[in-house]
């Protein structure tokens, strides 16, 4: 069984120009997908839709993002999820374009979430302008941990280990600081992302997969495996006891963390999903993204082990129960497997992952150094 959503690697627009599909998302009905594409000679990315075998581009005239037409001359479009959101790189700033009236919530989250980080453990973007559908941020120096992890030429293993140690220290200090009385009021204003909300999020992706595979005989094995995975994830997340709720980034992965060639605080990006959650939410999500990079051959086994150990150290210092770490990790694996099944060239791999019934990471099973972290106190 190797059926996966049939998103092509390349599409042709009505004018006959060929585009490479860089990212894709499920559409609202079967056989419809939202695409982000690139082409040599075209700066940045272009959004669009793939409907019944035809690619329909959506440029700066995106009807659901009216501010995009006004902002697009200022820079290069680096993210465009058609009808949802776009990001422009304009010199030393990034311009985030939202649907009308959706930017204020993201602006509030940014202010609330970055307050505990102001002590210097992380560098965060400065919001320089806010309108009902546009936010503008200053650009942070550095390269993402995702990019640094792949660079074996200018990033030696010793430096790689050091940057992850820096992140682990900064993360535990920041999360612990956010628990203090000075930030209690800010924390209570952040959205709640508990285990039930995590299930809502992962079930949304399960529903996408079931919708697009409905009625396809070749997908029956995958559908059965997906439902079994969903039951296991649900049981793990809802099992008690749970860890306390605290400050959380909400979408932590290696592309959200910035490092540089010089020593200094790491950077942290994108606080749109900041929330109150168990500490395992962020740590497990980051860890599973690194498992994914290793499976994609974008991160070596050795570097994965180094990064995973730093995450485990942070989890122990933050009192994360091993069973909560694994519950959220299983949820993240299932969500990412569904997500990547819609993205060429990873569709076949993602579905094999779904049908493997292997919710517990093989990396965690194989290495005694890479098991779910035990709890140990964090100095406050």
C-alpha positions as YAML, in Angstrom:
chain: A
units: angstrom
residues:
- id: 1
  name: UNK
  ca: [0.00, 0.00, 0.00]
- id: 2
  name: UNK
  ca: [1.51, 3.27, -1.08]
- id: 3
  name: UNK
  ca: [-1.41, 5.58, -1.90]
- id: 4
  name: UNK
  ca: [-1.00, 9.19, -0.91]
- id: 5
  name: UNK
  ca: [-2.73, 12.42, -1.94]
- id: 6
  name: UNK
  ca: [-1.76, 12.91, -5.60]
- id: 7
  name: UNK
  ca: [-0.09, 16.32, -5.42]
- id: 8
  name: UNK
  ca: [2.29, 16.65, -8.41]
- id: 9
  name: UNK
  ca: [5.88, 17.79, -8.05]
- id: 10
  name: UNK
  ca: [5.46, 20.20, -10.95]
- id: 11
  name: UNK
  ca: [2.48, 22.09, -12.34]
- id: 12
  name: UNK
  ca: [1.88, 24.23, -15.41]
- id: 13
  name: UNK
  ca: [-0.05, 27.49, -15.27]
- id: 14
  name: UNK
  ca: [-2.60, 28.55, -17.90]
- id: 15
  name: UNK
  ca: [0.14, 30.45, -19.78]
- id: 16
  name: UNK
  ca: [2.23, 27.28, -20.12]
- id: 17
  name: UNK
  ca: [4.89, 28.18, -17.52]
- id: 18
  name: UNK
  ca: [6.13, 25.31, -15.38]
- id: 19
  name: UNK
  ca: [6.40, 25.62, -11.60]
- id: 20
  name: UNK
  ca: [7.99, 23.44, -8.92]
- id: 21
  name: UNK
  ca: [5.70, 22.70, -5.97]
- id: 22
  name: UNK
  ca: [7.50, 23.67, -2.76]
- id: 23
  name: UNK
  ca: [4.64, 23.21, -0.30]
- id: 24
  name: UNK
  ca: [1.01, 22.13, -0.41]
- id: 25
  name: UNK
  ca: [-2.01, 21.85, 1.86]
- id: 26
  name: UNK
  ca: [-5.31, 19.98, 1.53]
- id: 27
  name: UNK
  ca: [-8.20, 21.89, 0.02]
- id: 28
  name: UNK
  ca: [-11.76, 22.05, 1.30]
- id: 29
  name: UNK
  ca: [-12.88, 19.17, -0.93]
- id: 30
  name: UNK
  ca: [-11.30, 16.04, -2.36]
- id: 31
  name: UNK
  ca: [-8.95, 16.48, -5.32]
- id: 32
  name: UNK
  ca: [-8.35, 20.15, -4.46]
- id: 33
  name: UNK
  ca: [-5.12, 21.45, -2.97]
- id: 34
  name: UNK
  ca: [-3.53, 24.73, -1.99]
- id: 35
  name: UNK
  ca: [-0.05, 25.11, -3.49]
- id: 36
  name: UNK
  ca: [3.01, 27.28, -2.98]
- id: 37
  name: UNK
  ca: [5.27, 27.11, -6.04]
- id: 38
  name: UNK
  ca: [8.62, 28.38, -7.31]
- id: 39
  name: UNK
  ca: [10.27, 28.79, -10.68]
- id: 40
  name: UNK
  ca: [13.77, 29.83, -11.85]
- id: 41
  name: UNK
  ca: [13.80, 33.51, -12.67]
- id: 42
  name: UNK
  ca: [10.74, 34.23, -10.53]
- id: 43
  name: UNK
  ca: [11.60, 35.94, -7.24]
- id: 44
  name: UNK
  ca: [10.18, 34.36, -4.11]
- id: 45
  name: UNK
  ca: [7.14, 32.11, -4.20]
- id: 46
  name: UNK
  ca: [3.69, 32.14, -5.78]
- id: 47
  name: UNK
  ca: [0.47, 30.86, -4.24]
- id: 48
  name: UNK
  ca: [-2.29, 29.04, -6.02]
- id: 49
  name: UNK
  ca: [-4.76, 26.17, -6.19]
- id: 50
  name: UNK
  ca: [-4.65, 22.77, -7.86]
- id: 51
  name: UNK
  ca: [-8.16, 21.73, -8.82]
- id: 52
  name: UNK
  ca: [-9.02, 18.60, -10.76]
- id: 53
  name: UNK
  ca: [-5.62, 18.52, -12.43]
- id: 54
  name: UNK
  ca: [-5.31, 22.24, -13.21]
- id: 55
  name: UNK
  ca: [-3.14, 24.85, -11.53]
- id: 56
  name: UNK
  ca: [-4.74, 28.23, -10.87]
- id: 57
  name: UNK
  ca: [-2.17, 30.85, -9.75]
- id: 58
  name: UNK
  ca: [-3.04, 33.39, -7.07]
- id: 59
  name: UNK
  ca: [-0.70, 36.36, -7.05]
- id: 60
  name: UNK
  ca: [-0.69, 39.67, -5.23]
- id: 61
  name: UNK
  ca: [-4.35, 40.14, -6.19]
- id: 62
  name: UNK
  ca: [-5.40, 37.46, -3.65]
- id: 63
  name: UNK
  ca: [-9.05, 38.32, -3.00]
- id: 64
  name: UNK
  ca: [-8.97, 37.14, 0.64]
- id: 65
  name: UNK
  ca: [-5.76, 39.09, 1.38]
- id: 66
  name: UNK
  ca: [-6.55, 42.58, 0.03]
- id: 67
  name: UNK
  ca: [-3.52, 44.14, 1.75]
- id: 68
  name: UNK
  ca: [-1.16, 41.94, -0.26]
- id: 69
  name: UNK
  ca: [-1.59, 44.02, -3.42]
- id: 70
  name: UNK
  ca: [-0.55, 47.13, -1.50]
- id: 71
  name: UNK
  ca: [2.39, 45.50, 0.27]
- id: 72
  name: UNK
  ca: [3.83, 43.30, -2.49]
- id: 73
  name: UNK
  ca: [5.77, 46.10, -4.28]
- id: 74
  name: UNK
  ca: [7.78, 46.59, -1.06]
- id: 75
  name: UNK
  ca: [9.57, 43.24, -1.11]
- id: 76
  name: UNK
  ca: [9.78, 39.61, -2.16]
- id: 77
  name: UNK
  ca: [7.02, 37.15, -1.26]
- id: 78
  name: UNK
  ca: [8.62, 34.34, 0.74]
- id: 79
  name: UNK
  ca: [5.43, 32.70, 2.04]
- id: 80
  name: UNK
  ca: [2.01, 32.64, 0.37]
- id: 81
  name: UNK
  ca: [-0.68, 30.28, 1.51]
- id: 82
  name: UNK
  ca: [-3.38, 31.48, -0.85]
- id: 83
  name: UNK
  ca: [-6.42, 33.10, 0.82]
- id: 84
  name: UNK
  ca: [-4.81, 32.55, 4.26]
- id: 85
  name: UNK
  ca: [-1.56, 34.45, 4.83]
- id: 86
  name: UNK
  ca: [1.55, 35.82, 3.15]
- id: 87
  name: UNK
  ca: [4.98, 37.02, 4.27]
- id: 88
  name: UNK
  ca: [7.21, 39.48, 2.41]
- id: 89
  name: UNK
  ca: [10.91, 40.08, 2.94]
- id: 90
  name: UNK
  ca: [11.54, 43.80, 2.49]
- id: 91
  name: UNK
  ca: [15.12, 44.79, 3.30]
- id: 92
  name: UNK
  ca: [15.58, 44.65, 7.06]
- id: 93
  name: UNK
  ca: [11.91, 43.91, 7.75]
- id: 94
  name: UNK
  ca: [9.38, 41.15, 7.32]
- id: 95
  name: UNK
  ca: [5.80, 42.05, 6.43]
- id: 96
  name: UNK
  ca: [3.10, 39.56, 7.47]
- id: 97
  name: UNK
  ca: [-0.19, 39.92, 5.63]
- id: 98
  name: UNK
  ca: [-3.36, 38.51, 7.19]
- id: 99
  name: UNK
  ca: [-7.00, 38.38, 6.30]
- id: 100
  name: UNK
  ca: [-8.83, 41.57, 7.31]
- id: 101
  name: UNK
  ca: [-9.05, 42.07, 11.10]
- id: 102
  name: UNK
  ca: [-6.93, 38.98, 11.89]
- id: 103
  name: UNK
  ca: [-3.65, 40.76, 12.60]
- id: 104
  name: UNK
  ca: [-4.58, 42.25, 16.02]
- id: 105
  name: UNK
  ca: [-4.82, 38.82, 17.67]
- id: 106
  name: UNK
  ca: [-1.37, 37.90, 16.34]
- id: 107
  name: UNK
  ca: [0.00, 41.26, 17.51]
- id: 108
  name: UNK
  ca: [-1.39, 40.71, 21.01]
- id: 109
  name: UNK
  ca: [0.09, 37.23, 21.14]
- id: 110
  name: UNK
  ca: [3.47, 38.57, 20.10]
- id: 111
  name: UNK
  ca: [3.50, 41.19, 22.84]
- id: 112
  name: UNK
  ca: [2.33, 38.78, 25.54]
- id: 113
  name: UNK
  ca: [4.60, 35.92, 24.49]
- id: 114
  name: UNK
  ca: [7.81, 37.92, 24.11]
- id: 115
  name: UNK
  ca: [7.51, 39.71, 27.47]
- id: 116
  name: UNK
  ca: [9.15, 36.88, 29.49]
- id: 117
  name: UNK
  ca: [11.96, 36.66, 26.92]
- id: 118
  name: UNK
  ca: [13.05, 40.25, 27.36]
- id: 119
  name: UNK
  ca: [15.66, 39.23, 29.95]
- id: 120
  name: UNK
  ca: [18.15, 38.45, 27.20]
- id: 121
  name: UNK
  ca: [17.97, 34.66, 26.88]
- id: 122
  name: UNK
  ca: [16.42, 34.93, 23.40]
- id: 123
  name: UNK
  ca: [16.50, 37.59, 20.72]
- id: 124
  name: UNK
  ca: [12.99, 38.21, 19.34]
- id: 125
  name: UNK
  ca: [11.73, 40.31, 16.42]
- id: 126
  name: UNK
  ca: [10.65, 43.86, 17.20]
- id: 127
  name: UNK
  ca: [7.17, 44.69, 15.92]
- id: 128
  name: UNK
  ca: [7.48, 48.08, 14.23]
- id: 129
  name: UNK
  ca: [4.01, 48.48, 12.77]
- id: 130
  name: UNK
  ca: [0.57, 46.96, 13.31]
- id: 131
  name: UNK
  ca: [-2.60, 47.38, 11.26]
- id: 132
  name: UNK
  ca: [-5.79, 45.28, 11.14]
- id: 133
  name: UNK
  ca: [-4.38, 43.09, 8.37]
- id: 134
  name: UNK
  ca: [-0.61, 43.75, 8.39]
- id: 135
  name: UNK
  ca: [2.19, 43.36, 10.94]
- id: 136
  name: UNK
  ca: [5.76, 44.52, 10.29]
- id: 137
  name: UNK
  ca: [8.75, 43.09, 12.17]
- id: 138
  name: UNK
  ca: [12.44, 43.89, 12.23]
- id: 139
  name: UNK
  ca: [14.70, 41.22, 10.83]
- id: 140
  name: UNK
  ca: [16.80, 39.11, 13.21]
- id: 141
  name: UNK
  ca: [20.39, 38.28, 12.31]
- id: 142
  name: UNK
  ca: [21.39, 34.65, 11.98]
- id: 143
  name: UNK
  ca: [20.52, 31.41, 10.23]
- id: 144
  name: UNK
  ca: [17.92, 28.91, 11.33]
- id: 145
  name: UNK
  ca: [18.95, 25.84, 13.29]
- id: 146
  name: UNK
  ca: [17.42, 23.90, 10.39]
- id: 147
  name: UNK
  ca: [19.95, 25.43, 7.99]
- id: 148
  name: UNK
  ca: [22.86, 25.27, 10.42]
- id: 149
  name: UNK
  ca: [22.19, 21.57, 11.05]
- id: 150
  name: UNK
  ca: [22.68, 20.78, 7.36]
- id: 151
  name: UNK
  ca: [25.86, 22.85, 7.02]
- id: 152
  name: UNK
  ca: [28.81, 20.49, 7.57]
- id: 153
  name: UNK
  ca: [31.26, 22.87, 5.85]
- id: 154
  name: UNK
  ca: [31.16, 26.02, 7.98]
- id: 155
  name: UNK
  ca: [29.40, 24.61, 11.06]
- id: 156
  name: UNK
  ca: [31.65, 22.09, 12.85]
- id: 157
  name: UNK
  ca: [30.12, 19.51, 15.17]
- id: 158
  name: UNK
  ca: [31.52, 21.26, 18.23]
- id: 159
  name: UNK
  ca: [29.78, 24.51, 17.29]
- id: 160
  name: UNK
  ca: [26.55, 22.62, 16.54]
- id: 161
  name: UNK
  ca: [26.62, 21.02, 20.00]
- id: 162
  name: UNK
  ca: [27.29, 24.39, 21.59]
- id: 163
  name: UNK
  ca: [24.39, 26.13, 19.90]
- id: 164
  name: UNK
  ca: [21.99, 23.43, 21.08]
- id: 165
  name: UNK
  ca: [23.37, 23.70, 24.61]
- id: 166
  name: UNK
  ca: [22.79, 27.46, 24.41]
- id: 167
  name: UNK
  ca: [19.22, 26.89, 23.26]
- id: 168
  name: UNK
  ca: [18.55, 24.38, 26.07]
- id: 169
  name: UNK
  ca: [19.78, 26.80, 28.73]
- id: 170
  name: UNK
  ca: [17.87, 29.74, 27.23]
- id: 171
  name: UNK
  ca: [14.69, 27.70, 26.92]
- id: 172
  name: UNK
  ca: [14.61, 26.40, 30.48]
- id: 173
  name: UNK
  ca: [15.47, 29.81, 31.92]
- id: 174
  name: UNK
  ca: [12.78, 31.52, 29.82]
- id: 175
  name: UNK
  ca: [10.01, 29.03, 30.61]
- id: 176
  name: UNK
  ca: [10.89, 29.15, 34.29]
- id: 177
  name: UNK
  ca: [10.93, 32.98, 34.22]
- id: 178
  name: UNK
  ca: [7.49, 33.04, 32.60]
- id: 179
  name: UNK
  ca: [6.11, 31.18, 35.63]
- id: 180
  name: UNK
  ca: [6.94, 34.12, 37.89]
- id: 181
  name: UNK
  ca: [4.41, 36.49, 39.39]
- id: 182
  name: UNK
  ca: [5.56, 39.33, 37.14]
- id: 183
  name: UNK
  ca: [4.18, 37.55, 34.09]
- id: 184
  name: UNK
  ca: [1.13, 35.86, 35.59]
- id: 185
  name: UNK
  ca: [-1.34, 38.35, 34.11]
- id: 186
  name: UNK
  ca: [0.25, 38.08, 30.65]
- id: 187
  name: UNK
  ca: [0.24, 34.30, 30.79]
- id: 188
  name: UNK
  ca: [-3.45, 34.15, 31.64]
- id: 189
  name: UNK
  ca: [-4.28, 36.20, 28.55]
- id: 190
  name: UNK
  ca: [-2.64, 33.71, 26.17]
- id: 191
  name: UNK
  ca: [-4.93, 31.13, 24.50]
- id: 192
  name: UNK
  ca: [-5.26, 27.73, 26.14]
- id: 193
  name: UNK
  ca: [-3.70, 24.77, 24.33]
- id: 194
  name: UNK
  ca: [-4.31, 21.78, 26.57]
- id: 195
  name: UNK
  ca: [-4.46, 18.10, 25.63]
- id: 196
  name: UNK
  ca: [-8.01, 18.48, 24.32]
- id: 197
  name: UNK
  ca: [-6.95, 21.35, 22.05]
- id: 198
  name: UNK
  ca: [-4.00, 19.30, 20.82]
- id: 199
  name: UNK
  ca: [-6.47, 16.58, 19.84]
- id: 200
  name: UNK
  ca: [-8.55, 19.12, 17.92]
- id: 201
  name: UNK
  ca: [-5.42, 20.12, 16.01]
- id: 202
  name: UNK
  ca: [-4.33, 16.60, 15.11]
- id: 203
  name: UNK
  ca: [-7.86, 15.48, 14.28]
- id: 204
  name: UNK
  ca: [-8.13, 18.33, 11.80]
- id: 205
  name: UNK
  ca: [-5.30, 16.75, 9.84]
- id: 206
  name: UNK
  ca: [-6.78, 13.28, 10.22]
- id: 207
  name: UNK
  ca: [-10.05, 14.58, 8.80]
- id: 208
  name: UNK
  ca: [-8.18, 16.11, 5.83]
- id: 209
  name: UNK
  ca: [-6.59, 12.75, 5.06]
- id: 210
  name: UNK
  ca: [-9.85, 10.85, 5.40]
- id: 211
  name: UNK
  ca: [-11.65, 13.35, 3.16]
- id: 212
  name: UNK
  ca: [-9.09, 13.11, 0.35]
- id: 213
  name: UNK
  ca: [-8.82, 9.31, 0.56]
- id: 214
  name: UNK
  ca: [-12.55, 8.62, 0.80]
- id: 215
  name: UNK
  ca: [-13.76, 5.95, -1.61]
- id: 216
  name: UNK
  ca: [-10.28, 5.04, -2.89]
- id: 217
  name: UNK
  ca: [-9.66, 1.27, -2.51]
- id: 218
  name: UNK
  ca: [-5.87, 1.67, -2.53]
- id: 219
  name: UNK
  ca: [-6.14, 3.94, 0.51]
- id: 220
  name: UNK
  ca: [-8.11, 1.57, 2.75]
- id: 221
  name: UNK
  ca: [-5.04, 0.17, 4.51]
- id: 222
  name: UNK
  ca: [-3.81, 3.68, 5.19]
- id: 223
  name: UNK
  ca: [-7.20, 4.79, 6.48]
- id: 224
  name: UNK
  ca: [-7.39, 1.85, 8.89]
- id: 225
  name: UNK
  ca: [-3.86, 2.52, 10.14]
- id: 226
  name: UNK
  ca: [-4.61, 6.22, 10.53]
- id: 227
  name: UNK
  ca: [-7.70, 5.54, 12.65]
- id: 228
  name: UNK
  ca: [-5.74, 3.13, 14.84]
- id: 229
  name: UNK
  ca: [-3.01, 5.74, 15.27]
- id: 230
  name: UNK
  ca: [-5.64, 8.32, 16.16]
- id: 231
  name: UNK
  ca: [-7.05, 6.09, 18.90]
- id: 232
  name: UNK
  ca: [-3.58, 5.56, 20.37]
- id: 233
  name: UNK
  ca: [-2.77, 9.29, 20.30]
- id: 234
  name: UNK
  ca: [-6.11, 10.14, 21.93]
- id: 235
  name: UNK
  ca: [-5.55, 7.62, 24.71]
- id: 236
  name: UNK
  ca: [-2.05, 8.94, 25.39]
- id: 237
  name: UNK
  ca: [-2.99, 12.61, 25.49]
- id: 238
  name: UNK
  ca: [-6.04, 12.11, 27.71]
- id: 239
  name: UNK
  ca: [-4.29, 9.80, 30.17]
- id: 240
  name: UNK
  ca: [-3.42, 11.45, 33.46]
- id: 241
  name: UNK
  ca: [-1.88, 12.97, 35.41]
- id: 242
  name: UNK
  ca: [-0.94, 15.98, 33.32]
- id: 243
  name: UNK
  ca: [1.88, 18.45, 33.77]
- id: 244
  name: UNK
  ca: [1.11, 22.05, 34.80]
- id: 245
  name: UNK
  ca: [0.23, 24.61, 32.15]
- id: 246
  name: UNK
  ca: [2.73, 27.36, 31.46]
- id: 247
  name: UNK
  ca: [4.16, 29.62, 28.78]
- id: 248
  name: UNK
  ca: [4.53, 27.93, 25.37]
- id: 249
  name: UNK
  ca: [5.61, 29.01, 21.91]
- id: 250
  name: UNK
  ca: [2.97, 26.77, 20.35]
- id: 251
  name: UNK
  ca: [4.78, 26.02, 17.07]
- id: 252
  name: UNK
  ca: [8.38, 25.34, 18.05]
- id: 253
  name: UNK
  ca: [10.60, 23.72, 15.44]
- id: 254
  name: UNK
  ca: [14.11, 24.13, 14.10]
- id: 255
  name: UNK
  ca: [13.16, 26.76, 11.51]
- id: 256
  name: UNK
  ca: [11.89, 29.04, 14.28]
- id: 257
  name: UNK
  ca: [15.26, 29.16, 16.13]
- id: 258
  name: UNK
  ca: [18.13, 31.28, 14.85]
- id: 259
  name: UNK
  ca: [21.85, 30.97, 15.53]
- id: 260
  name: UNK
  ca: [24.84, 32.88, 14.22]
- id: 261
  name: UNK
  ca: [28.56, 32.46, 13.70]
- id: 262
  name: UNK
  ca: [29.22, 34.51, 16.81]
- id: 263
  name: UNK
  ca: [28.40, 33.74, 20.41]
- id: 264
  name: UNK
  ca: [25.24, 35.31, 21.77]
- id: 265
  name: UNK
  ca: [21.62, 34.64, 22.53]
- id: 266
  name: UNK
  ca: [19.73, 32.50, 20.00]
- id: 267
  name: UNK
  ca: [16.84, 34.07, 18.13]
- id: 268
  name: UNK
  ca: [13.23, 32.92, 18.34]
- id: 269
  name: UNK
  ca: [10.60, 33.67, 15.69]
- id: 270
  name: UNK
  ca: [6.85, 33.65, 15.09]
- id: 271
  name: UNK
  ca: [4.66, 33.88, 18.19]
- id: 272
  name: UNK
  ca: [1.29, 33.68, 16.41]
- id: 273
  name: UNK
  ca: [0.55, 30.35, 18.14]
- id: 274
  name: UNK
  ca: [1.87, 31.29, 21.60]
- id: 275
  name: UNK
  ca: [-0.31, 29.79, 24.31]
- id: 276
  name: UNK
  ca: [-0.64, 28.20, 27.74]
- id: 277
  name: UNK
  ca: [0.30, 24.55, 27.51]
- id: 278
  name: UNK
  ca: [2.22, 21.72, 29.07]
- id: 279
  name: UNK
  ca: [5.95, 22.11, 28.50]
- id: 280
  name: UNK
  ca: [5.89, 18.84, 26.57]
- id: 281
  name: UNK
  ca: [3.94, 20.48, 23.73]
- id: 282
  name: UNK
  ca: [6.88, 22.56, 22.50]
- id: 283
  name: UNK
  ca: [9.67, 20.15, 23.40]
- id: 284
  name: UNK
  ca: [8.06, 17.12, 21.77]
- id: 285
  name: UNK
  ca: [7.13, 19.09, 18.65]
- id: 286
  name: UNK
  ca: [10.72, 20.29, 18.26]
- id: 287
  name: UNK
  ca: [12.09, 16.80, 18.85]
- id: 288
  name: UNK
  ca: [9.78, 15.19, 16.30]
- id: 289
  name: UNK
  ca: [10.70, 17.80, 13.69]
- id: 290
  name: UNK
  ca: [14.33, 16.79, 14.20]
- id: 291
  name: UNK
  ca: [13.36, 13.11, 13.80]
- id: 292
  name: UNK
  ca: [11.76, 14.18, 10.52]
- id: 293
  name: UNK
  ca: [14.92, 15.98, 9.37]
- id: 294
  name: UNK
  ca: [16.93, 12.84, 10.10]
- id: 295
  name: UNK
  ca: [14.50, 10.71, 8.10]
- id: 296
  name: UNK
  ca: [14.74, 13.25, 5.26]
- id: 297
  name: UNK
  ca: [18.56, 12.93, 5.39]
- id: 298
  name: UNK
  ca: [18.78, 16.62, 6.26]
- id: 299
  name: UNK
  ca: [20.33, 15.92, 9.67]
- id: 300
  name: UNK
  ca: [22.95, 13.30, 10.46]
- id: 301
  name: UNK
  ca: [22.41, 10.60, 13.08]
- id: 302
  name: UNK
  ca: [25.13, 12.13, 15.23]
- id: 303
  name: UNK
  ca: [23.67, 15.63, 15.07]
- id: 304
  name: UNK
  ca: [20.19, 14.35, 15.76]
- id: 305
  name: UNK
  ca: [21.47, 12.66, 18.92]
- id: 306
  name: UNK
  ca: [23.15, 15.88, 20.07]
- id: 307
  name: UNK
  ca: [20.04, 17.99, 19.53]
- id: 308
  name: UNK
  ca: [17.78, 15.36, 21.06]
- id: 309
  name: UNK
  ca: [19.96, 15.21, 24.16]
- id: 310
  name: UNK
  ca: [19.65, 18.99, 24.57]
- id: 311
  name: UNK
  ca: [15.88, 18.75, 24.31]
- id: 312
  name: UNK
  ca: [15.88, 15.93, 26.86]
- id: 313
  name: UNK
  ca: [17.96, 18.04, 29.21]
- id: 314
  name: UNK
  ca: [15.47, 20.90, 28.95]
- id: 315
  name: UNK
  ca: [12.57, 18.49, 29.56]
- id: 316
  name: UNK
  ca: [14.14, 17.09, 32.70]
- id: 317
  name: UNK
  ca: [14.89, 20.54, 34.08]
- id: 318
  name: UNK
  ca: [11.29, 21.60, 33.43]
- id: 319
  name: UNK
  ca: [9.78, 18.60, 35.26]
- id: 320
  name: UNK
  ca: [8.28, 17.10, 32.09]
- id: 321
  name: UNK
  ca: [6.86, 13.64, 32.79]
- id: 322
  name: UNK
  ca: [8.23, 11.12, 30.27]
- id: 323
  name: UNK
  ca: [4.72, 9.87, 29.50]
- id: 324
  name: UNK
  ca: [3.56, 13.42, 28.67]
- id: 325
  name: UNK
  ca: [6.58, 13.93, 26.41]
- id: 326
  name: UNK
  ca: [5.77, 10.72, 24.52]
- id: 327
  name: UNK
  ca: [2.05, 11.54, 24.33]
- id: 328
  name: UNK
  ca: [2.73, 14.87, 22.65]
- id: 329
  name: UNK
  ca: [5.48, 13.36, 20.50]
- id: 330
  name: UNK
  ca: [3.05, 10.71, 19.20]
- id: 331
  name: UNK
  ca: [0.55, 13.44, 18.38]
- id: 332
  name: UNK
  ca: [3.20, 15.45, 16.53]
- id: 333
  name: UNK
  ca: [4.34, 12.41, 14.53]
- id: 334
  name: UNK
  ca: [0.80, 11.64, 13.43]
- id: 335
  name: UNK
  ca: [0.10, 15.28, 12.51]
- id: 336
  name: UNK
  ca: [3.34, 15.64, 10.53]
- id: 337
  name: UNK
  ca: [2.81, 12.32, 8.76]
- id: 338
  name: UNK
  ca: [-0.60, 13.54, 7.61]
- id: 339
  name: UNK
  ca: [0.76, 16.95, 6.65]
- id: 340
  name: UNK
  ca: [3.73, 15.65, 4.69]
- id: 341
  name: UNK
  ca: [1.62, 13.12, 2.82]
- id: 342
  name: UNK
  ca: [0.25, 16.17, 0.95]
- id: 343
  name: UNK
  ca: [3.74, 17.47, 0.11]
- id: 344
  name: UNK
  ca: [5.88, 16.12, -2.70]
- id: 345
  name: UNK
  ca: [8.30, 14.44, -2.66]
- id: 346
  name: UNK
  ca: [7.47, 13.10, 0.82]
- id: 347
  name: UNK
  ca: [3.99, 11.64, 0.20]
- id: 348
  name: UNK
  ca: [5.04, 8.00, -0.16]
- id: 349
  name: UNK
  ca: [7.33, 8.15, 2.88]
- id: 350
  name: UNK
  ca: [4.63, 9.79, 5.00]
- id: 351
  name: UNK
  ca: [2.07, 7.11, 4.22]
- id: 352
  name: UNK
  ca: [4.57, 4.32, 4.95]
- id: 353
  name: UNK
  ca: [5.15, 6.05, 8.27]
- id: 354
  name: UNK
  ca: [1.39, 6.14, 8.91]
- id: 355
  name: UNK
  ca: [1.01, 2.43, 8.24]
- id: 356
  name: UNK
  ca: [4.04, 1.41, 10.30]
- id: 357
  name: UNK
  ca: [2.03, 1.73, 13.54]
- id: 358
  name: UNK
  ca: [5.25, 2.98, 15.16]
- id: 359
  name: UNK
  ca: [4.12, 5.84, 17.36]
- id: 360
  name: UNK
  ca: [7.15, 5.48, 19.63]
- id: 361
  name: UNK
  ca: [10.20, 6.88, 17.86]
- id: 362
  name: UNK
  ca: [12.66, 4.20, 16.68]
- id: 363
  name: UNK
  ca: [15.44, 6.58, 17.75]
- id: 364
  name: UNK
  ca: [14.09, 6.60, 21.30]
- id: 365
  name: UNK
  ca: [13.78, 2.82, 21.41]
- id: 366
  name: UNK
  ca: [17.19, 2.06, 19.99]
- id: 367
  name: UNK
  ca: [19.44, 4.31, 22.04]
- id: 368
  name: UNK
  ca: [19.54, 4.27, 25.85]
- id: 369
  name: UNK
  ca: [20.75, 7.89, 25.64]
- id: 370
  name: UNK
  ca: [17.71, 8.96, 23.65]
- id: 371
  name: UNK
  ca: [14.78, 7.80, 25.73]
- id: 372
  name: UNK
  ca: [11.96, 10.00, 26.93]
- id: 373
  name: UNK
  ca: [13.46, 12.32, 29.52]
- id: 374
  name: UNK
  ca: [13.13, 11.74, 33.25]
- id: 375
  name: UNK
  ca: [12.13, 14.57, 35.52]
- id: 376
  name: UNK
  ca: [14.61, 16.57, 37.53]
- id: 377
  name: UNK
  ca: [14.16, 19.97, 39.18]
- id: 378
  name: UNK
  ca: [14.92, 23.24, 37.48]
- id: 379
  name: UNK
  ca: [16.67, 25.90, 39.56]
- id: 380
  name: UNK
  ca: [14.44, 28.94, 39.84]
...
